[in-house]
Amino acid sequence: SARRFGIGSAMPMAEARRRCPAAAVLAGRFAAYRESSEAVMHLLAEHSECVEQVSLDEAYLTLPADDLAAQVARLRADVLAATGLTVSIGVGRTKLVAKIASDDAKPDGSLLVLGNEQAFLDPLPVRRLPGLGPQTQARLARLGIATVGQLRGLDLGEVRQLLGEAHGTVLWRLARGEDDRVVQPEHEVKSVSVEETFDTDLTDAVLVETVLRRMAARVADRMRAAGLSGRTVTVKARYPDFTTISRSATRPGPTDDTRAVTRLALGLVDEIDLHRGVRLLGVGCSGLTSWVQDDLFDRDSGASLGQADSAAVDGSLSATDARTDEADPAPTRHPVWRPGQDVVHDEHGLGWVWGS
């Protein structure tokens, strides 16, 4: 298993290849992922009038309080019958508990946590709380705070002094099971964005560029998952004194291509004053539409990045490749064979590329 080499989810592909050079890297099958996601979300909508999709493979929904175990069992059975996919479901009175319970139920199960939420949360490692990264975890560990219960036992003032007023307050409330976020049904999306607050201010240009590349890739991934594309890319930066700036660049036509979004974001780096230090960075895309108008010249200008470089940034195919993920036609003079790619053979039928 690649995990034995320290490879984990969301790790940059370049780092994963460095740790395990012999690993087999498969191409993404985004068309298949979208199709399965749409089928699952359609089933969720049949079981609940209030569904909030948060990613390609994750959603929150509300269910009537009567016989929840039976409802969950029916939902999992319906998904399996319709798609052949297993689904894990967590049930709780808050999004926090439901999410953690769902993670504990993986890879194919369900977990209901009702009425004993604090007893469920207290023994968990603090890293299970959303928004608590490795550096914050290490800072707490130095004080002997390793579990949610230990964090809950601290005075709010102590947590604020240690982690900052806003961040500390949120984490302290989550440790106490206080989560007032509600399930929000799908609404018109005006922008897609990703941002991150750092424990240590960023001053290194190479590191900022690396972070922006990762964020741009996540924004493009989210747009493709939602079937959207956008024209305007915005980079947001916040300095230690909480001064916030945002700079934007606009393309002639909408795109969902990772390379195009990344190029626009990196073109705005010079607008950021790294001498002041950067406390928060964000990348967003607006001017959204459900259609794509890829500029042939723009696509060619990004060819110097190459497919390998695109994979090193976001671990996925470019949008151009993603849209051709269905079974490829007969090979042309210059065929492209990607490991994991779906293919159709005249004699053997459906299959996929093992290696090339």
Short mmCIF file of N, CA and C in Angstrom, two decimals, residues 211-347:
data_model
loop_
_atom_site.label_atom_id
_atom_site.label_comp_id
_atom_site.label_asym_id
_atom_site.label_seq_id
_atom_site.Cartn_x
_atom_site.Cartn_y
_atom_site.Cartn_z
N VAL A 211 1.31 27.32 -2.71
CA VAL A 211 -0.01 27.34 -2.10
C VAL A 211 -1.06 27.79 -3.11
N LEU A 212 -0.74 28.83 -3.90
CA LEU A 212 -1.69 29.32 -4.90
C LEU A 212 -1.97 28.26 -5.96
N ARG A 213 -0.95 27.52 -6.37
CA ARG A 213 -1.17 26.44 -7.34
C ARG A 213 -2.15 25.41 -6.77
N ARG A 214 -1.93 25.03 -5.52
CA ARG A 214 -2.82 24.03 -4.92
C ARG A 214 -4.25 24.55 -4.83
N MET A 215 -4.39 25.81 -4.42
CA MET A 215 -5.73 26.39 -4.29
C MET A 215 -6.42 26.51 -5.65
N ALA A 216 -5.68 26.95 -6.66
CA ALA A 216 -6.25 27.08 -7.99
C ALA A 216 -6.73 25.73 -8.51
N ALA A 217 -5.95 24.69 -8.22
CA ALA A 217 -6.36 23.34 -8.63
C ALA A 217 -7.65 22.92 -7.93
N ARG A 218 -7.77 23.23 -6.64
CA ARG A 218 -8.99 22.88 -5.90
C ARG A 218 -10.19 23.64 -6.43
N VAL A 219 -10.01 24.92 -6.78
CA VAL A 219 -11.10 25.70 -7.34
C VAL A 219 -11.56 25.10 -8.67
N ALA A 220 -10.60 24.76 -9.52
CA ALA A 220 -10.95 24.16 -10.81
C ALA A 220 -11.64 22.81 -10.61
N ASP A 221 -11.16 22.01 -9.66
CA ASP A 221 -11.80 20.73 -9.36
C ASP A 221 -13.26 20.93 -8.95
N ARG A 222 -13.50 21.92 -8.09
CA ARG A 222 -14.86 22.16 -7.61
C ARG A 222 -15.77 22.64 -8.74
N MET A 223 -15.24 23.47 -9.63
CA MET A 223 -16.05 23.92 -10.75
C MET A 223 -16.42 22.75 -11.65
N ARG A 224 -15.44 21.90 -11.95
CA ARG A 224 -15.75 20.75 -12.80
C ARG A 224 -16.77 19.83 -12.13
N ALA A 225 -16.63 19.64 -10.82
CA ALA A 225 -17.57 18.77 -10.10
C ALA A 225 -18.98 19.34 -10.15
N ALA A 226 -19.10 20.67 -10.17
CA ALA A 226 -20.42 21.31 -10.20
C ALA A 226 -20.90 21.57 -11.61
N GLY A 227 -20.10 21.22 -12.62
CA GLY A 227 -20.48 21.47 -14.00
C GLY A 227 -20.44 22.95 -14.35
N LEU A 228 -19.51 23.71 -13.75
CA LEU A 228 -19.43 25.15 -13.95
C LEU A 228 -18.08 25.53 -14.54
N SER A 229 -18.03 26.72 -15.12
CA SER A 229 -16.77 27.32 -15.55
C SER A 229 -16.87 28.82 -15.29
N GLY A 230 -15.72 29.50 -15.23
CA GLY A 230 -15.74 30.91 -14.88
C GLY A 230 -14.75 31.71 -15.67
N ARG A 231 -14.95 33.05 -15.67
CA ARG A 231 -14.10 33.95 -16.44
C ARG A 231 -13.11 34.72 -15.56
N THR A 232 -13.51 35.05 -14.34
CA THR A 232 -12.69 35.93 -13.51
C THR A 232 -12.06 35.17 -12.35
N VAL A 233 -10.75 35.25 -12.24
CA VAL A 233 -10.01 34.64 -11.14
C VAL A 233 -9.56 35.74 -10.19
N THR A 234 -9.79 35.54 -8.91
CA THR A 234 -9.43 36.52 -7.89
C THR A 234 -8.49 35.89 -6.86
N VAL A 235 -7.45 36.61 -6.52
CA VAL A 235 -6.53 36.21 -5.45
C VAL A 235 -6.73 37.16 -4.28
N LYS A 236 -6.90 36.59 -3.10
CA LYS A 236 -7.14 37.36 -1.88
C LYS A 236 -5.98 37.13 -0.92
N ALA A 237 -5.53 38.20 -0.27
CA ALA A 237 -4.45 38.08 0.72
C ALA A 237 -4.78 38.95 1.92
N ARG A 238 -4.49 38.43 3.10
CA ARG A 238 -4.68 39.20 4.34
C ARG A 238 -3.35 39.26 5.09
N TYR A 239 -2.99 40.47 5.51
CA TYR A 239 -1.73 40.68 6.22
C TYR A 239 -1.94 40.55 7.74
N PRO A 240 -0.85 40.46 8.50
CA PRO A 240 -0.98 40.29 9.96
C PRO A 240 -1.80 41.37 10.65
N ASP A 241 -1.85 42.59 10.07
CA ASP A 241 -2.64 43.65 10.68
C ASP A 241 -4.10 43.59 10.24
N PHE A 242 -4.48 42.46 9.56
CA PHE A 242 -5.84 42.20 9.10
C PHE A 242 -6.26 43.07 7.92
N THR A 243 -5.33 43.81 7.34
CA THR A 243 -5.61 44.47 6.07
C THR A 243 -5.76 43.40 5.00
N THR A 244 -6.83 43.51 4.21
CA THR A 244 -7.12 42.49 3.19
C THR A 244 -7.14 43.14 1.81
N ILE A 245 -6.46 42.51 0.86
CA ILE A 245 -6.50 42.97 -0.53
C ILE A 245 -7.01 41.86 -1.41
N SER A 246 -7.57 42.22 -2.55
CA SER A 246 -7.97 41.23 -3.55
C SER A 246 -7.67 41.80 -4.92
N ARG A 247 -7.15 40.96 -5.80
CA ARG A 247 -6.82 41.36 -7.16
C ARG A 247 -7.41 40.32 -8.11
N SER A 248 -7.90 40.79 -9.26
CA SER A 248 -8.62 39.91 -10.18
C SER A 248 -8.06 40.02 -11.59
N ALA A 249 -8.26 38.96 -12.35
CA ALA A 249 -7.93 38.94 -13.77
C ALA A 249 -9.04 38.19 -14.50
N THR A 250 -9.39 38.66 -15.70
CA THR A 250 -10.53 38.10 -16.42
C THR A 250 -10.11 37.60 -17.79
N ARG A 251 -10.58 36.41 -18.15
CA ARG A 251 -10.35 35.79 -19.45
C ARG A 251 -11.43 36.23 -20.44
N PRO A 252 -11.15 36.09 -21.76
CA PRO A 252 -12.19 36.40 -22.75
C PRO A 252 -13.39 35.47 -22.65
N GLY A 253 -13.16 34.22 -22.29
CA GLY A 253 -14.25 33.25 -22.19
C GLY A 253 -14.12 32.39 -20.95
N PRO A 254 -15.19 31.70 -20.53
CA PRO A 254 -15.15 30.88 -19.31
C PRO A 254 -14.34 29.60 -19.50
N THR A 255 -13.76 29.11 -18.41
CA THR A 255 -12.97 27.89 -18.45
C THR A 255 -13.11 27.15 -17.12
N ASP A 256 -12.87 25.85 -17.15
CA ASP A 256 -12.76 25.07 -15.93
C ASP A 256 -11.42 24.34 -15.89
N ASP A 257 -10.49 24.79 -16.73
CA ASP A 257 -9.19 24.14 -16.88
C ASP A 257 -8.25 24.55 -15.74
N THR A 258 -7.68 23.59 -15.07
CA THR A 258 -6.77 23.86 -13.95
C THR A 258 -5.61 24.75 -14.37
N ARG A 259 -5.05 24.49 -15.54
CA ARG A 259 -3.89 25.26 -15.98
C ARG A 259 -4.24 26.73 -16.22
N ALA A 260 -5.42 26.96 -16.81
CA ALA A 260 -5.83 28.34 -17.09
C ALA A 260 -6.08 29.11 -15.79
N VAL A 261 -6.77 28.47 -14.84
CA VAL A 261 -7.04 29.12 -13.55
C VAL A 261 -5.73 29.39 -12.83
N THR A 262 -4.82 28.42 -12.87
CA THR A 262 -3.53 28.58 -12.18
C THR A 262 -2.73 29.72 -12.78
N ARG A 263 -2.69 29.82 -14.11
CA ARG A 263 -1.92 30.89 -14.75
C ARG A 263 -2.43 32.27 -14.34
N LEU A 264 -3.75 32.44 -14.31
CA LEU A 264 -4.29 33.73 -13.92
C LEU A 264 -3.96 34.05 -12.46
N ALA A 265 -4.08 33.03 -11.59
CA ALA A 265 -3.78 33.25 -10.16
C ALA A 265 -2.32 33.63 -9.96
N LEU A 266 -1.41 32.92 -10.63
CA LEU A 266 0.01 33.21 -10.47
C LEU A 266 0.38 34.57 -11.06
N GLY A 267 -0.38 35.03 -12.05
CA GLY A 267 -0.12 36.33 -12.63
C GLY A 267 -0.42 37.48 -11.68
N LEU A 268 -1.11 37.18 -10.58
CA LEU A 268 -1.47 38.21 -9.61
C LEU A 268 -0.57 38.21 -8.38
N VAL A 269 0.43 37.31 -8.36
CA VAL A 269 1.30 37.18 -7.18
C VAL A 269 2.04 38.48 -6.89
N ASP A 270 2.46 39.19 -7.96
CA ASP A 270 3.25 40.40 -7.76
C ASP A 270 2.47 41.49 -7.01
N GLU A 271 1.14 41.35 -6.97
CA GLU A 271 0.32 42.34 -6.27
C GLU A 271 0.38 42.14 -4.75
N ILE A 272 0.95 41.03 -4.30
CA ILE A 272 1.00 40.72 -2.86
C ILE A 272 2.33 41.18 -2.29
N ASP A 273 2.29 41.94 -1.20
CA ASP A 273 3.51 42.42 -0.53
C ASP A 273 3.98 41.38 0.48
N LEU A 274 4.90 40.53 0.06
CA LEU A 274 5.36 39.45 0.92
C LEU A 274 6.22 39.96 2.08
N HIS A 275 6.76 41.16 1.97
CA HIS A 275 7.57 41.70 3.06
C HIS A 275 6.72 41.90 4.32
N ARG A 276 5.43 42.11 4.14
CA ARG A 276 4.54 42.31 5.28
C ARG A 276 4.14 40.98 5.93
N GLY A 277 4.34 39.88 5.21
CA GLY A 277 3.88 38.58 5.67
C GLY A 277 2.42 38.38 5.30
N VAL A 278 2.06 37.17 4.96
CA VAL A 278 0.69 36.87 4.54
C VAL A 278 0.07 35.92 5.54
N ARG A 279 -1.00 36.35 6.18
CA ARG A 279 -1.69 35.54 7.18
C ARG A 279 -2.73 34.63 6.53
N LEU A 280 -3.36 35.11 5.43
CA LEU A 280 -4.41 34.33 4.76
C LEU A 280 -4.25 34.49 3.26
N LEU A 281 -4.47 33.39 2.54
CA LEU A 281 -4.48 33.41 1.08
C LEU A 281 -5.76 32.77 0.58
N GLY A 282 -6.25 33.26 -0.54
CA GLY A 282 -7.43 32.66 -1.13
C GLY A 282 -7.42 32.80 -2.64
N VAL A 283 -8.06 31.86 -3.31
CA VAL A 283 -8.24 31.91 -4.77
C VAL A 283 -9.71 31.65 -5.04
N GLY A 284 -10.30 32.46 -5.91
CA GLY A 284 -11.70 32.27 -6.25
C GLY A 284 -11.93 32.47 -7.74
N CYS A 285 -13.06 31.98 -8.21
CA CYS A 285 -13.43 32.15 -9.62
C CYS A 285 -14.90 32.57 -9.67
N SER A 286 -15.18 33.63 -10.43
CA SER A 286 -16.55 34.14 -10.55
C SER A 286 -16.88 34.32 -12.03
N GLY A 287 -18.02 34.94 -12.28
CA GLY A 287 -18.49 35.00 -13.65
C GLY A 287 -18.82 33.62 -14.16
N LEU A 288 -19.53 32.85 -13.32
CA LEU A 288 -19.74 31.42 -13.58
C LEU A 288 -20.84 31.19 -14.61
N THR A 289 -20.67 30.11 -15.35
CA THR A 289 -21.66 29.67 -16.31
C THR A 289 -21.59 28.17 -16.40
N SER A 290 -22.58 27.56 -17.01
CA SER A 290 -22.61 26.10 -17.14
C SER A 290 -21.99 25.61 -18.43
N TRP A 291 -21.39 26.53 -19.20
CA TRP A 291 -20.73 26.11 -20.43
C TRP A 291 -19.28 26.56 -20.43
N VAL A 292 -18.49 25.92 -21.29
CA VAL A 292 -17.06 26.17 -21.34
C VAL A 292 -16.69 26.65 -22.74
N GLN A 293 -15.86 27.67 -22.82
CA GLN A 293 -15.35 28.13 -24.11
C GLN A 293 -13.84 28.19 -24.01
N ASP A 294 -13.22 27.03 -24.18
CA ASP A 294 -11.76 26.99 -24.10
C ASP A 294 -11.15 27.66 -25.32
N ASP A 295 -10.23 28.56 -25.08
CA ASP A 295 -9.52 29.27 -26.13
C ASP A 295 -8.38 28.39 -26.62
N LEU A 296 -8.39 28.05 -27.91
CA LEU A 296 -7.35 27.17 -28.43
C LEU A 296 -5.96 27.76 -28.22
N PHE A 297 -5.83 29.07 -28.42
CA PHE A 297 -4.51 29.68 -28.23
C PHE A 297 -4.12 29.65 -26.77
N ASP A 298 -5.10 29.89 -25.88
CA ASP A 298 -4.81 29.87 -24.45
C ASP A 298 -4.40 28.47 -24.02
N ARG A 299 -5.07 27.46 -24.56
CA ARG A 299 -4.74 26.08 -24.19
C ARG A 299 -3.34 25.74 -24.67
N ASP A 300 -3.03 26.17 -25.91
CA ASP A 300 -1.70 25.87 -26.43
C ASP A 300 -0.62 26.58 -25.64
N SER A 301 -0.93 27.82 -25.18
CA SER A 301 0.08 28.55 -24.44
C SER A 301 0.39 27.89 -23.13
N GLY A 302 -0.51 27.06 -22.65
CA GLY A 302 -0.26 26.36 -21.40
C GLY A 302 0.36 25.00 -21.60
N ALA A 303 0.59 24.65 -22.88
CA ALA A 303 1.10 23.31 -23.14
C ALA A 303 2.48 23.11 -22.55
N SER A 304 3.20 24.22 -22.33
CA SER A 304 4.55 24.07 -21.78
C SER A 304 4.52 23.49 -20.38
N LEU A 305 3.36 23.62 -19.70
CA LEU A 305 3.26 22.99 -18.38
C LEU A 305 3.32 21.49 -18.51
N GLY A 306 2.68 20.97 -19.56
CA GLY A 306 2.69 19.54 -19.79
C GLY A 306 1.77 18.79 -18.86
N GLN A 307 1.38 17.59 -19.27
CA GLN A 307 0.49 16.80 -18.42
C GLN A 307 1.16 16.40 -17.13
N ALA A 308 2.47 16.12 -17.16
CA ALA A 308 3.15 15.72 -15.93
C ALA A 308 3.14 16.84 -14.91
N ASP A 309 3.34 18.11 -15.39
CA ASP A 309 3.35 19.23 -14.45
C ASP A 309 1.98 19.47 -13.88
N SER A 310 0.94 19.29 -14.74
CA SER A 310 -0.42 19.45 -14.24
C SER A 310 -0.71 18.43 -13.15
N ALA A 311 -0.24 17.20 -13.34
CA ALA A 311 -0.46 16.18 -12.33
C ALA A 311 0.30 16.51 -11.05
N ALA A 312 1.46 17.13 -11.18
CA ALA A 312 2.23 17.48 -10.00
C ALA A 312 1.54 18.56 -9.18
N VAL A 313 0.75 19.38 -9.84
CA VAL A 313 0.06 20.45 -9.13
C VAL A 313 -1.17 19.92 -8.41
N ASP A 314 -2.02 19.17 -9.14
CA ASP A 314 -3.30 18.84 -8.53
C ASP A 314 -3.63 17.34 -8.55
N GLY A 315 -2.75 16.54 -9.08
CA GLY A 315 -2.99 15.10 -9.06
C GLY A 315 -4.15 14.67 -9.93
N SER A 316 -4.55 15.50 -10.91
CA SER A 316 -5.69 15.15 -11.74
C SER A 316 -5.39 15.53 -13.18
N LEU A 317 -6.24 15.07 -14.09
CA LEU A 317 -6.10 15.45 -15.48
C LEU A 317 -6.55 16.88 -15.66
N SER A 318 -6.12 17.47 -16.76
CA SER A 318 -6.65 18.78 -17.09
C SER A 318 -8.10 18.63 -17.51
N ALA A 319 -8.82 19.77 -17.58
CA ALA A 319 -10.23 19.71 -17.96
C ALA A 319 -10.38 19.15 -19.36
N THR A 320 -9.42 19.45 -20.25
CA THR A 320 -9.51 18.93 -21.61
C THR A 320 -9.52 17.41 -21.59
N ASP A 321 -8.62 16.82 -20.82
CA ASP A 321 -8.58 15.36 -20.73
C ASP A 321 -9.79 14.82 -20.00
N ALA A 322 -10.25 15.55 -18.98
CA ALA A 322 -11.38 15.07 -18.18
C ALA A 322 -12.61 14.92 -19.04
N ARG A 323 -12.81 15.83 -20.00
CA ARG A 323 -14.02 15.76 -20.81
C ARG A 323 -13.92 14.65 -21.84
N THR A 324 -12.75 14.10 -22.09
CA THR A 324 -12.63 12.99 -23.02
C THR A 324 -12.40 11.69 -22.27
N ASP A 325 -12.86 11.64 -21.03
CA ASP A 325 -12.60 10.47 -20.19
C ASP A 325 -13.46 9.28 -20.58
N GLU A 326 -14.54 9.51 -21.35
CA GLU A 326 -15.35 8.40 -21.81
C GLU A 326 -14.48 7.52 -22.71
N ALA A 327 -15.01 6.36 -23.09
CA ALA A 327 -14.25 5.44 -23.93
C ALA A 327 -13.71 6.17 -25.16
N ASP A 328 -12.40 6.10 -25.38
CA ASP A 328 -11.78 6.81 -26.47
C ASP A 328 -12.07 6.10 -27.79
N PRO A 329 -12.10 6.87 -28.89
CA PRO A 329 -12.27 6.24 -30.19
C PRO A 329 -11.02 5.45 -30.56
N ALA A 330 -11.06 4.82 -31.72
CA ALA A 330 -9.91 4.06 -32.18
C ALA A 330 -8.69 4.97 -32.21
N PRO A 331 -7.53 4.44 -31.83
CA PRO A 331 -6.34 5.28 -31.77
C PRO A 331 -6.02 5.92 -33.10
N THR A 332 -5.61 7.20 -33.04
CA THR A 332 -5.22 7.92 -34.23
C THR A 332 -3.73 7.74 -34.44
N ARG A 333 -3.18 8.60 -35.26
CA ARG A 333 -1.75 8.49 -35.54
C ARG A 333 -0.92 8.73 -34.28
N HIS A 334 -1.46 9.58 -33.38
CA HIS A 334 -0.74 9.87 -32.14
C HIS A 334 -1.66 9.56 -30.96
N PRO A 335 -1.86 8.29 -30.65
CA PRO A 335 -2.79 7.94 -29.57
C PRO A 335 -2.26 8.34 -28.21
N VAL A 336 -3.18 8.59 -27.28
CA VAL A 336 -2.83 8.88 -25.90
C VAL A 336 -3.43 7.80 -25.02
N TRP A 337 -2.57 7.07 -24.33
CA TRP A 337 -3.04 6.00 -23.44
C TRP A 337 -2.66 6.36 -22.02
N ARG A 338 -3.66 6.59 -21.19
CA ARG A 338 -3.43 6.96 -19.80
C ARG A 338 -3.79 5.79 -18.90
N PRO A 339 -2.92 5.41 -17.97
CA PRO A 339 -3.27 4.35 -17.02
C PRO A 339 -4.58 4.67 -16.31
N GLY A 340 -5.51 3.71 -16.34
CA GLY A 340 -6.81 3.93 -15.73
C GLY A 340 -7.87 4.38 -16.72
N GLN A 341 -7.47 4.72 -17.94
CA GLN A 341 -8.40 5.23 -18.95
C GLN A 341 -9.35 4.13 -19.42
N ASP A 342 -10.62 4.48 -19.58
CA ASP A 342 -11.60 3.55 -20.12
C ASP A 342 -11.42 3.42 -21.63
N VAL A 343 -11.51 2.19 -22.12
CA VAL A 343 -11.36 1.94 -23.56
C VAL A 343 -12.38 0.90 -24.01
N VAL A 344 -12.62 0.84 -25.31
CA VAL A 344 -13.50 -0.17 -25.90
C VAL A 344 -12.71 -0.90 -26.99
N HIS A 345 -12.71 -2.22 -26.93
CA HIS A 345 -12.00 -3.05 -27.90
C HIS A 345 -13.03 -3.79 -28.74
N ASP A 346 -12.79 -3.87 -30.05
CA ASP A 346 -13.77 -4.50 -30.94
C ASP A 346 -14.06 -5.94 -30.55
N GLU A 347 -13.05 -6.66 -30.07
CA GLU A 347 -13.22 -8.08 -29.74
C GLU A 347 -13.50 -8.31 -28.27
#
